[in-house]
């Protein structure tokens, strides 16, 4: 009986933890998969969320942590899909980092890495 109570309590706490996360949608599809190794970089990074979000920041970092100039301008309207033009990049490892604003006003960070051959 004691064990069953413990399990029930554990399940309940998982459910409570999961509820707010539903409003915080993350990337569901992208034209460059996380950890992709590419010969050629697409002209843009296109990524989609489960629900409309505001894309408030997008940046690219090199493998040594330097920021690459992207000229990113945050779109004015929330959307489910964004297409961020990518600069010409030399071979190397890069991390795309973004920040979105959920419908409920909470910011969320996301990132994806790519290796360019
Ligand atoms: Cu929230």
XYZ file of C-alpha atoms and ligand atoms in Angstrom:
118
model
C 0.000 0.000 0.000
C 2.834 2.308 0.907
C 4.491 1.675 -2.469
C 1.270 2.350 -4.376
C 0.837 5.675 -2.588
C 4.377 6.637 -3.490
C 3.777 5.836 -7.160
C 0.517 7.791 -7.194
C 2.218 10.779 -5.620
C 5.041 10.581 -8.129
C 2.624 10.448 -11.079
C 0.668 13.394 -9.717
C 3.766 15.533 -9.450
C 4.771 14.653 -13.024
C 1.334 15.745 -14.242
C 1.632 19.070 -12.401
C 5.110 19.655 -13.794
C 3.970 18.872 -17.351
C 0.937 21.156 -17.427
C 2.666 24.546 -17.787
C 5.067 23.108 -20.356
C 2.171 22.592 -22.795
C 2.013 26.344 -23.322
C 5.727 26.379 -24.082
C 6.027 24.918 -27.513
C 9.398 23.898 -28.878
C 10.723 23.282 -32.362
C 8.907 20.443 -34.129
C 10.502 20.645 -37.557
C 13.605 22.236 -39.024
C 15.348 22.118 -42.399
C 18.658 21.599 -40.588
C 18.483 18.868 -37.967
C 20.302 19.360 -34.663
C 23.876 18.002 -34.921
C 23.612 17.810 -38.716
C 26.821 17.508 -40.729
C 26.444 19.338 -44.041
C 28.482 19.885 -47.173
C 26.369 22.858 -48.173
C 24.471 25.196 -45.908
C 20.927 26.152 -46.981
C 20.295 29.861 -47.652
C 18.026 29.995 -44.623
C 17.318 28.149 -41.410
C 13.619 27.271 -41.427
C 12.070 25.963 -38.250
C 8.538 25.356 -37.055
C 6.861 25.337 -33.672
C 3.720 23.553 -32.505
C 2.010 26.862 -31.805
C 2.611 30.449 -32.906
C 5.416 32.099 -30.969
C 7.252 35.372 -31.181
C 10.845 35.011 -32.360
C 12.651 37.694 -30.390
C 16.286 36.710 -30.900
C 18.376 34.573 -33.207
C 22.141 34.306 -33.240
C 24.900 32.096 -34.552
C 28.008 31.186 -32.586
C 31.154 29.587 -33.865
C 32.756 26.545 -32.257
C 34.995 28.914 -30.289
C 32.038 30.929 -29.011
C 32.314 33.983 -31.241
C 29.099 35.540 -32.536
C 28.570 35.589 -36.288
C 26.892 38.685 -37.708
C 23.501 37.636 -39.094
C 21.611 40.929 -39.494
C 18.643 39.213 -37.844
C 15.575 41.383 -37.438
C 12.866 39.958 -35.153
C 9.612 39.434 -37.073
C 6.833 41.673 -35.778
C 4.136 38.999 -35.690
C 4.034 35.628 -33.931
C 4.198 32.650 -36.284
C 4.574 28.882 -36.282
C 7.298 28.862 -38.934
C 10.296 31.131 -39.353
C 12.891 31.287 -42.075
C 16.041 33.092 -40.979
C 18.487 33.939 -43.771
C 21.931 32.494 -43.087
C 25.208 34.229 -43.927
C 27.963 32.479 -45.863
C 29.837 30.399 -43.315
C 33.287 28.883 -43.547
C 33.619 25.181 -42.716
C 33.371 24.592 -38.990
C 30.959 23.993 -36.144
C 28.186 26.451 -35.401
C 25.376 26.759 -32.922
C 22.129 28.495 -33.795
C 20.535 30.000 -30.707
C 17.091 31.528 -30.495
C 14.695 32.941 -27.997
C 10.940 32.782 -28.403
C 8.069 34.291 -26.527
C 5.168 31.950 -25.787
C 1.563 33.072 -26.040
C 1.479 33.362 -22.235
C 4.441 35.740 -22.334
C 7.137 33.370 -21.086
C 10.463 33.347 -22.925
C 11.959 30.059 -24.106
C 15.467 29.382 -25.373
C 16.342 26.905 -28.055
C 19.452 25.885 -29.928
C 20.676 23.622 -32.641
C 24.176 22.808 -33.788
C 25.524 22.136 -37.226
C 28.880 21.139 -38.637
C 29.763 22.500 -42.032
C 32.295 20.440 -43.986
Cu 4.297 30.114 -19.611
